[in-house]
PDB file of C-alpha atoms in Angstrom:
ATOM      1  CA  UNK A   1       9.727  -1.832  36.337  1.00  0.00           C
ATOM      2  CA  UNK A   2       8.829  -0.673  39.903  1.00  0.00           C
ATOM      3  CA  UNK A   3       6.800  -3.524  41.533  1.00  0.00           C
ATOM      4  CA  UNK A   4       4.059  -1.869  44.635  1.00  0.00           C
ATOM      5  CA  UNK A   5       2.926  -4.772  46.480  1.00  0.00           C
ATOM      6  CA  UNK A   6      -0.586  -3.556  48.410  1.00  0.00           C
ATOM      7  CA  UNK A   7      -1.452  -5.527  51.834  1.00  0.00           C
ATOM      8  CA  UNK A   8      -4.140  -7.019  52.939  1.00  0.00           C
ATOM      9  CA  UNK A   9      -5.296  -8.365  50.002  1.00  0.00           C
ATOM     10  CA  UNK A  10      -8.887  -7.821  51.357  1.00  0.00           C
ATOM     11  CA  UNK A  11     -10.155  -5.718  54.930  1.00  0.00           C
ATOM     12  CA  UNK A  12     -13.478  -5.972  56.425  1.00  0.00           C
ATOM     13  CA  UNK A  13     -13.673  -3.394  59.038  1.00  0.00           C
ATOM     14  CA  UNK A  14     -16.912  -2.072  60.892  1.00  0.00           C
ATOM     15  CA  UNK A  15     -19.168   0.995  60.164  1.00  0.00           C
ATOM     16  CA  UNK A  16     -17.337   4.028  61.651  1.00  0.00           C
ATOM     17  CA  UNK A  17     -14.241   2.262  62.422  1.00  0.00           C
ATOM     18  CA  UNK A  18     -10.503   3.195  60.297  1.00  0.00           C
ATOM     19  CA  UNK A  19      -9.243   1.204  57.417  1.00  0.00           C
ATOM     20  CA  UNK A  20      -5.566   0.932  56.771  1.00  0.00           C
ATOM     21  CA  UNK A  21      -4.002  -0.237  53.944  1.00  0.00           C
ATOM     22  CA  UNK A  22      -0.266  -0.757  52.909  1.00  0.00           C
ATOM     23  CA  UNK A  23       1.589  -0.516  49.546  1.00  0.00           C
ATOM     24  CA  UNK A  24       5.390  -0.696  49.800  1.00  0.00           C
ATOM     25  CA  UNK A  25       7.110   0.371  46.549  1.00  0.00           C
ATOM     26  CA  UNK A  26      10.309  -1.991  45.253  1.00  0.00           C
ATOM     27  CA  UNK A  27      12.056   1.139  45.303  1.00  0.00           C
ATOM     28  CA  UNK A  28      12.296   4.928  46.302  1.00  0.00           C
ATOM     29  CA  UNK A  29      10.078   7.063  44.185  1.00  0.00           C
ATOM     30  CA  UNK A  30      10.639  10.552  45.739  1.00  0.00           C
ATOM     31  CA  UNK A  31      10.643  12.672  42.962  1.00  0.00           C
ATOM     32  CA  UNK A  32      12.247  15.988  42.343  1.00  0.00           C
ATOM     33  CA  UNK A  33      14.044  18.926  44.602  1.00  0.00           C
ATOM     34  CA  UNK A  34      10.831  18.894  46.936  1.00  0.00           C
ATOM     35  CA  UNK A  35      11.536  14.522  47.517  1.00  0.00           C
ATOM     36  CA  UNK A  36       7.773  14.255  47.111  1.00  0.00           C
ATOM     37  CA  UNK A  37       6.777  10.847  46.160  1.00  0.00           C
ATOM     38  CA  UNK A  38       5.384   9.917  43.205  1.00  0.00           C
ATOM     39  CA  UNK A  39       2.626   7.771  44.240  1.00  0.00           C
ATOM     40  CA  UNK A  40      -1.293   8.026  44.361  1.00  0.00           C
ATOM     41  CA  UNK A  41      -4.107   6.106  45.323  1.00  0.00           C
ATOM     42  CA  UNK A  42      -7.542   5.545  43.584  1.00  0.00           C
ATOM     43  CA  UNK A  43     -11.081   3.835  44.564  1.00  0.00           C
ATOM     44  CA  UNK A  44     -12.903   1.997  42.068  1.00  0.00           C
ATOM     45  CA  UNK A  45     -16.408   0.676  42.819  1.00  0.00           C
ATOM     46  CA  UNK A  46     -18.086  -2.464  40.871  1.00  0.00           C
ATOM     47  CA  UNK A  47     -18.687  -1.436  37.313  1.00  0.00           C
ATOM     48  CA  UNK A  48     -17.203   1.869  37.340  1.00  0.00           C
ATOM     49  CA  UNK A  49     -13.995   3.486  36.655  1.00  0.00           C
ATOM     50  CA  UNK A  50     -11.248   4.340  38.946  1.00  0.00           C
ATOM     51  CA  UNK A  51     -11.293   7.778  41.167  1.00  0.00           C
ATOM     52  CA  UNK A  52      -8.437   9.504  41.748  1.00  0.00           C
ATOM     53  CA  UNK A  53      -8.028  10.164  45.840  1.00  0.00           C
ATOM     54  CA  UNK A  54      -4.578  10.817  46.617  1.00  0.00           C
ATOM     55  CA  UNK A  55      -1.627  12.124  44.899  1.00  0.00           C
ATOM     56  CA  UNK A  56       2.009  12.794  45.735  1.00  0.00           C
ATOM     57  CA  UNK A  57       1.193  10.402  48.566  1.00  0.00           C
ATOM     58  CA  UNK A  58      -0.467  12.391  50.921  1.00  0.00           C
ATOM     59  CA  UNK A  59      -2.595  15.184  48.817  1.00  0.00           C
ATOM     60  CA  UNK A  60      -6.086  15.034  48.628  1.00  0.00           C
ATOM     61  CA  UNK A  61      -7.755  15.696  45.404  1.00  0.00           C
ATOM     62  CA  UNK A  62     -10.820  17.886  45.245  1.00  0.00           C
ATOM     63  CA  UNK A  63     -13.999  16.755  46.672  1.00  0.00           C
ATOM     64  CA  UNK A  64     -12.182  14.000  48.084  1.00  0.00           C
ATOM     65  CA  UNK A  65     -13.608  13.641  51.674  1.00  0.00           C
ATOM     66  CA  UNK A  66     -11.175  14.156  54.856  1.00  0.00           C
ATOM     67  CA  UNK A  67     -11.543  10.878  56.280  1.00  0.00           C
ATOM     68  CA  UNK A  68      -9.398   9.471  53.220  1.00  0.00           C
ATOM     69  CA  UNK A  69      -5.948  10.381  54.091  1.00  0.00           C
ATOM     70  CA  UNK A  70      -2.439   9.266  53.088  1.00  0.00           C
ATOM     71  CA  UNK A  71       0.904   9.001  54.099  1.00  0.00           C
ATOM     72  CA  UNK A  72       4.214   7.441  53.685  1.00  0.00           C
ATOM     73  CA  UNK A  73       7.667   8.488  51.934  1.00  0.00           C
ATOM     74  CA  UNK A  74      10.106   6.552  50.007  1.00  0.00           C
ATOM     75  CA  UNK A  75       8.819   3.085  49.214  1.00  0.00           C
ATOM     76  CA  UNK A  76       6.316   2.511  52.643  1.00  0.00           C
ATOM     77  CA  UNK A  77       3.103   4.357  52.264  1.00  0.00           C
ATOM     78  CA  UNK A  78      -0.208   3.922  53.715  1.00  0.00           C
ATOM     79  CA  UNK A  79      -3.796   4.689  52.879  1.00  0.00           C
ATOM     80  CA  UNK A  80      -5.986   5.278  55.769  1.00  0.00           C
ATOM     81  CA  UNK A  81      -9.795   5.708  55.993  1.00  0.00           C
ATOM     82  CA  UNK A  82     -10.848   7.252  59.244  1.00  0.00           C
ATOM     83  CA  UNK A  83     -14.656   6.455  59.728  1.00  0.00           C
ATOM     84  CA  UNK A  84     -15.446   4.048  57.281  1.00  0.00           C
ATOM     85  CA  UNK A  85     -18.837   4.615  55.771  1.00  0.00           C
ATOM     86  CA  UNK A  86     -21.034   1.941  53.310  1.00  0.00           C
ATOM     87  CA  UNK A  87     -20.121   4.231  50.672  1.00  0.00           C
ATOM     88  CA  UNK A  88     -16.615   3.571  51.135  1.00  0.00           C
ATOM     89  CA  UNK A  89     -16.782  -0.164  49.964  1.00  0.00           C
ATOM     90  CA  UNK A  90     -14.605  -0.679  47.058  1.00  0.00           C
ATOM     91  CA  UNK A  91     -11.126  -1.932  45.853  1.00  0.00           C
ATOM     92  CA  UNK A  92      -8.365   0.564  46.332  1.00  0.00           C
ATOM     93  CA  UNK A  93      -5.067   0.852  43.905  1.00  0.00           C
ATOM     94  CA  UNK A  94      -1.803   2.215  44.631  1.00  0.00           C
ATOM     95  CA  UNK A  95       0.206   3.409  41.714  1.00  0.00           C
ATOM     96  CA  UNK A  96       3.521   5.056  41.266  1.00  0.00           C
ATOM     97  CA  UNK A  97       3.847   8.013  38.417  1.00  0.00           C
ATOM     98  CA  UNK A  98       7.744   8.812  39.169  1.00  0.00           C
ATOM     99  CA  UNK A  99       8.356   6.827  35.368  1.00  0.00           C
ATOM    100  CA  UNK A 100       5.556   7.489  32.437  1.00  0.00           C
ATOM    101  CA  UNK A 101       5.590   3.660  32.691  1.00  0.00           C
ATOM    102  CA  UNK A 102       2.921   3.553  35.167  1.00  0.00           C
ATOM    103  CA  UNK A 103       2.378   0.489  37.815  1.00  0.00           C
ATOM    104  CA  UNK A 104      -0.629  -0.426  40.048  1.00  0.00           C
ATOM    105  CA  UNK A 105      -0.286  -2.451  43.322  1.00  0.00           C
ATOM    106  CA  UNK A 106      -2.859  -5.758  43.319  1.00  0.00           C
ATOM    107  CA  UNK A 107      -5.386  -4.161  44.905  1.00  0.00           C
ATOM    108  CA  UNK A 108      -7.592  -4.032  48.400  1.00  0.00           C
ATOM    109  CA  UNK A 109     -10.880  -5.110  49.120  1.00  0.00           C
ATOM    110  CA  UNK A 110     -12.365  -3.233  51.665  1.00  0.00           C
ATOM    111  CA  UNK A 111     -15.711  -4.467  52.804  1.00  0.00           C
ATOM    112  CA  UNK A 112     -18.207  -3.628  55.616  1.00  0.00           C
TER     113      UNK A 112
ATOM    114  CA  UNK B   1     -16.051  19.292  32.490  1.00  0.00           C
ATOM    115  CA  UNK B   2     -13.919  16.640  31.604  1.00  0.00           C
ATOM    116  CA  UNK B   3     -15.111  13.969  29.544  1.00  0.00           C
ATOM    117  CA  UNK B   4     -13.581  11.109  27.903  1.00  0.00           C
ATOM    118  CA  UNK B   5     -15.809   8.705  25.554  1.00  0.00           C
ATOM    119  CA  UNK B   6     -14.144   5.556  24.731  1.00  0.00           C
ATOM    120  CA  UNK B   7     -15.364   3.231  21.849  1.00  0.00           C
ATOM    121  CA  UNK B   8     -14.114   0.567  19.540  1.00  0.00           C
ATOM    122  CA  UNK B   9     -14.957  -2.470  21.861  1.00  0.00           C
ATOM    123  CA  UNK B  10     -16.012  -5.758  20.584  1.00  0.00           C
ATOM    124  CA  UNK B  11     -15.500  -9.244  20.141  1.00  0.00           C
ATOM    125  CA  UNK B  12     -12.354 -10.596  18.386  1.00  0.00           C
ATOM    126  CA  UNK B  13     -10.729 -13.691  17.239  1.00  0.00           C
ATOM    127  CA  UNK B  14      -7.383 -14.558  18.495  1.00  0.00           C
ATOM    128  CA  UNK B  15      -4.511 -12.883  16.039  1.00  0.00           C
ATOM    129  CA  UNK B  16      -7.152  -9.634  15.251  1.00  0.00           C
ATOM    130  CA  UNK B  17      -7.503  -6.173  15.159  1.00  0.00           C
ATOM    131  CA  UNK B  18      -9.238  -3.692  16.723  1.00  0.00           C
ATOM    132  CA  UNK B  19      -8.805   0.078  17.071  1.00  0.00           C
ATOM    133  CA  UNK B  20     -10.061   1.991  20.192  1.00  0.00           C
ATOM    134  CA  UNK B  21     -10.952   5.630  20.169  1.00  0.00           C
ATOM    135  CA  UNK B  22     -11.125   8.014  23.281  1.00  0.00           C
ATOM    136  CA  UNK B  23     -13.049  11.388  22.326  1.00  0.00           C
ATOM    137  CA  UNK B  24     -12.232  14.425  24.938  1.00  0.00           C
ATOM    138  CA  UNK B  25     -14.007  17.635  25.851  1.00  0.00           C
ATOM    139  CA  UNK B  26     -13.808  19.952  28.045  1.00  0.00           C
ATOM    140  CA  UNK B  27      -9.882  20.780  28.635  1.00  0.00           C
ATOM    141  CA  UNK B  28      -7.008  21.687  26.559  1.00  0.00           C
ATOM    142  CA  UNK B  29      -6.391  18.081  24.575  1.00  0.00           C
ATOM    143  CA  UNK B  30      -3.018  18.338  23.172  1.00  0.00           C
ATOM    144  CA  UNK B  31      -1.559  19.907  26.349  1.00  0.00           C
ATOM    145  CA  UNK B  32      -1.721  16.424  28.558  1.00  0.00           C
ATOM    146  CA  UNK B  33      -0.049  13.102  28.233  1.00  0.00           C
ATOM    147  CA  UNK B  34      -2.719  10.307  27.823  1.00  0.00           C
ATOM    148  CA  UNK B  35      -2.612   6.826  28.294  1.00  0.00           C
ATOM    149  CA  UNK B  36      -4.903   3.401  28.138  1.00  0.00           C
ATOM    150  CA  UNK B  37      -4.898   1.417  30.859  1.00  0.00           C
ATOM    151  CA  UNK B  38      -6.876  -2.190  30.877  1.00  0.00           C
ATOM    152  CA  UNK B  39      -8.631  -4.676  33.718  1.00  0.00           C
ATOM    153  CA  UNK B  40      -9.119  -8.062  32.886  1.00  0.00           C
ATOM    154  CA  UNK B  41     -12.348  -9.366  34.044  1.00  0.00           C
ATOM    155  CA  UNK B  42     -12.089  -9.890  38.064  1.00  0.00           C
ATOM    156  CA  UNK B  43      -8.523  -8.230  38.318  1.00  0.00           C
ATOM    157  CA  UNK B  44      -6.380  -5.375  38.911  1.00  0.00           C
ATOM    158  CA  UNK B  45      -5.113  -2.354  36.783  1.00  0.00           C
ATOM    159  CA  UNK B  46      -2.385  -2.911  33.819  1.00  0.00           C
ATOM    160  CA  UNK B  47      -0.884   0.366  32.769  1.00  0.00           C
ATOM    161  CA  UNK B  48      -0.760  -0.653  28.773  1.00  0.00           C
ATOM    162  CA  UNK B  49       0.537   2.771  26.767  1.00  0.00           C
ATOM    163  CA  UNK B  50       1.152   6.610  27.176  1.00  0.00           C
ATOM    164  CA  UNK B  51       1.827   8.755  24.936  1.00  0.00           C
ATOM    165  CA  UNK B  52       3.043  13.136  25.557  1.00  0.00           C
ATOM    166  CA  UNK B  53       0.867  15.946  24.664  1.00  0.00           C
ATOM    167  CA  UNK B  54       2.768  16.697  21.465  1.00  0.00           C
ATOM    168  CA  UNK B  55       2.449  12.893  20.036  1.00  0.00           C
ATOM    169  CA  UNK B  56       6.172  12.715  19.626  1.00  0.00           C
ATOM    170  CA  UNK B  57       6.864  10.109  22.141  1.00  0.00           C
ATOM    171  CA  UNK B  58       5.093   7.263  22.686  1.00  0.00           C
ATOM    172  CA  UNK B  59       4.913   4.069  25.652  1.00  0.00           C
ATOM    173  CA  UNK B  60       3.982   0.897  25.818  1.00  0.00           C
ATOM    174  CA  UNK B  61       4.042  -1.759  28.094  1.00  0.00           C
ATOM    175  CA  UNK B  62       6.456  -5.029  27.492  1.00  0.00           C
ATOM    176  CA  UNK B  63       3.476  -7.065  27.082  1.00  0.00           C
ATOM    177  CA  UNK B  64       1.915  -5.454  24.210  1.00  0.00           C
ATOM    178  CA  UNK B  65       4.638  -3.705  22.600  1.00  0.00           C
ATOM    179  CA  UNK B  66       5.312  -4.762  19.078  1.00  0.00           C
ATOM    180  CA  UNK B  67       1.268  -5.663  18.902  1.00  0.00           C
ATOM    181  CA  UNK B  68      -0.535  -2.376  20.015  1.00  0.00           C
ATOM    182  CA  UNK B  69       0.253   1.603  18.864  1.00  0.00           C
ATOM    183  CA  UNK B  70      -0.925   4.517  20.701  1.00  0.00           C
ATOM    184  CA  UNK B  71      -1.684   7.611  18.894  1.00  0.00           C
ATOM    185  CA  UNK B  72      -3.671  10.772  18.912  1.00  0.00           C
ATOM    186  CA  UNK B  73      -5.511  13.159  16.681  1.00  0.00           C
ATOM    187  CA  UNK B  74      -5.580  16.761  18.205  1.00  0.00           C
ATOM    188  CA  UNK B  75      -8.002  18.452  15.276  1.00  0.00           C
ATOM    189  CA  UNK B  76     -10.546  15.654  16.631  1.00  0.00           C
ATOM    190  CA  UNK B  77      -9.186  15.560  20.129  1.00  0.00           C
ATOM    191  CA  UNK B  78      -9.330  11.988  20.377  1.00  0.00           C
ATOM    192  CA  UNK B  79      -7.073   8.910  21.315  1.00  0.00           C
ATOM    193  CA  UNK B  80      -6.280   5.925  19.667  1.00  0.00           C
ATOM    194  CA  UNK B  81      -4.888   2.334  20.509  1.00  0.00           C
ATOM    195  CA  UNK B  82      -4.547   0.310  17.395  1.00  0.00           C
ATOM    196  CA  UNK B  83      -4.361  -3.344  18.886  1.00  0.00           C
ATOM    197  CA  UNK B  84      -2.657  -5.852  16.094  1.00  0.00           C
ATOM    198  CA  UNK B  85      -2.177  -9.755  16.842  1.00  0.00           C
ATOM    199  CA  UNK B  86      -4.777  -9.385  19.899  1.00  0.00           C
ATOM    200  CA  UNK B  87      -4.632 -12.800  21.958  1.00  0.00           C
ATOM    201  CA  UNK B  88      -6.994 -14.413  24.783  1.00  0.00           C
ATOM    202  CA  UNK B  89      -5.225 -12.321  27.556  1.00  0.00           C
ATOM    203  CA  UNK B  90      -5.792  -9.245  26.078  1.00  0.00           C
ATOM    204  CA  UNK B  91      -9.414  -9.714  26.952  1.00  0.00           C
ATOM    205  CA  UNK B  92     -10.273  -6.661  29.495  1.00  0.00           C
ATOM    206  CA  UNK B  93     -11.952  -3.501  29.717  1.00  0.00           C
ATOM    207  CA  UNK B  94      -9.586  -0.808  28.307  1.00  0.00           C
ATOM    208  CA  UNK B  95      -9.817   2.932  29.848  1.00  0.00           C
ATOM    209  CA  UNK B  96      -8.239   5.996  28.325  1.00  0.00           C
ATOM    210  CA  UNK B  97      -7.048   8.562  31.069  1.00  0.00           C
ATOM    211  CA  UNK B  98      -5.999  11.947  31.142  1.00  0.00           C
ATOM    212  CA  UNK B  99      -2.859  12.797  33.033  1.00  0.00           C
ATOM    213  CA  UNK B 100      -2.293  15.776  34.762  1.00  0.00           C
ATOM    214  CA  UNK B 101       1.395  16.509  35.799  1.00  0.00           C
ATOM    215  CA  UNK B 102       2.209  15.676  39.323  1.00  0.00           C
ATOM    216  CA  UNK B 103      -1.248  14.549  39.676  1.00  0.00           C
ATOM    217  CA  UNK B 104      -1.216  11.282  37.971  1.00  0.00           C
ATOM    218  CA  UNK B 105      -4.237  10.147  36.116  1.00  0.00           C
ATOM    219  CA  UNK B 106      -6.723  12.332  37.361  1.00  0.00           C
ATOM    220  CA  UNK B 107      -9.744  11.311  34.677  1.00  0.00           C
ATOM    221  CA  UNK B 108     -11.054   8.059  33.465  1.00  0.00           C
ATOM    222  CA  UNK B 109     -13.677   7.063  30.563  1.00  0.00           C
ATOM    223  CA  UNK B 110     -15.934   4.881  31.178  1.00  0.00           C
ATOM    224  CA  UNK B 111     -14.126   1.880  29.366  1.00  0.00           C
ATOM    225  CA  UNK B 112     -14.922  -0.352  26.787  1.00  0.00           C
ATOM    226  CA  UNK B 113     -14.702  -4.177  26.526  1.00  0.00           C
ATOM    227  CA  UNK B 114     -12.598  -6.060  24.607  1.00  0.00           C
ATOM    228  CA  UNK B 115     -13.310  -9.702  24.122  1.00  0.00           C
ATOM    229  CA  UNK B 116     -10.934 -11.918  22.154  1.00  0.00           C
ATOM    230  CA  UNK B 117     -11.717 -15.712  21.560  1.00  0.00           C
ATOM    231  CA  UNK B 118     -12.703 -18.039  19.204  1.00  0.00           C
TER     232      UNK B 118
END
């Protein structure tokens, strides 16, 4: 199985400042002729379920705001949140989709 | 709007059963692959089974395969993972999601609990 291993394990970062957070993929999981990769990135807040913010690394799904943004190719990929905002605390998930058997990384605190 | 419902929760005794249900509305169910994926209490996402639109192909993950069965009913658009042998780490709350292709699992139920011990 493809292992993502997510860094820090935790962030505490100030109102308005930018969050960064790491997930680096065991291997390669560009996908198709267009070598997108296969990788997406959710937010899930205390007692509720996961939200869906990124997909094929860098794409924003709707009503996603633009400070959330995402990059990376290949196996090193990077979620980044630009002005962080008390609405923004939560633990963040990478997960590669290039196999139907789905992994997560372990997961980032970020905190105010 | 898409909705998924999941239900079936509850407490079990190590070496039960228990059958979880995901009911979907509002999109197309038997045109997207689904899947259940579980969080044990204070930790991170396990993918646990998929299964394709058509029900002809089924997943599961090496730690519950041979124990749990994913299927689906598309007259009653609902999901199904039919846990056998449950054990103490199989305690978590279980999501159903729906996948959309290229996307990833872009909806979530709410999740229900699953509690095995004596």
């Amino acid at each position: 199985d493809i292992v993502l291993t997510q860094s820090p394990d935790s962030l505490a970062v100030s109102l308005g400042e930018r969050a960064t957070i790491s997930c680096k993929s065991s291997q390669s999981i560009l996908y198709g002729p267009d070598n997108k990769s296969a990788l997406s990135w959710y937010q899930q807040k205390p007692g509720q379920p996961p939200r869906l913010l990124i997909y094929w690394a860098s794409t924003r799904e709707s009503g996603i705001p633009d400070r959330f943004s995402g990059s990376g190719s290949g196996t090193d990929f990077t979620l980044s949140i630009s002005s962080l905002q008390p609405e923004d605390v939560a633990v963040y998930y990478c997960q590669q989709y290039l196999t139907i058997r789905r992994t997560f990384g372990g997961g980032t605190k970020v905190e105010i | 709007e898409v909705q998924l419902l999941e239900s079936g929760g509850g407490l079990v005794q190590p070496g039960g059963s228990l059958r979880l249900s995901c009911a979907a509305s509002g999109f197309t169910f038997r045109s997207y692959a689904m899947s259940w994926v579980r969080q044990a209490p204070g930790k991170g996402l396990e993918w646990v089974s998929a299964i394709i639109g058509s029900g002809d192909d089924t997943y599961h993950a090496d730690s519950v395969r041979g124990r749990f069965s994913i299927s689906r009913d598309s007259s009653k658009n609902t999901l199904y993972l039919q846990m056998n042998s449950l054990r103490v780490e199989d305690t978590a709350v279980y999501y159903c999601a729906k996948e959309t292709l290229g996307k990833s699992d872009d909806y979530w139920g709410q999740g229900t609990l699953v509690t095995v011990s004596s």
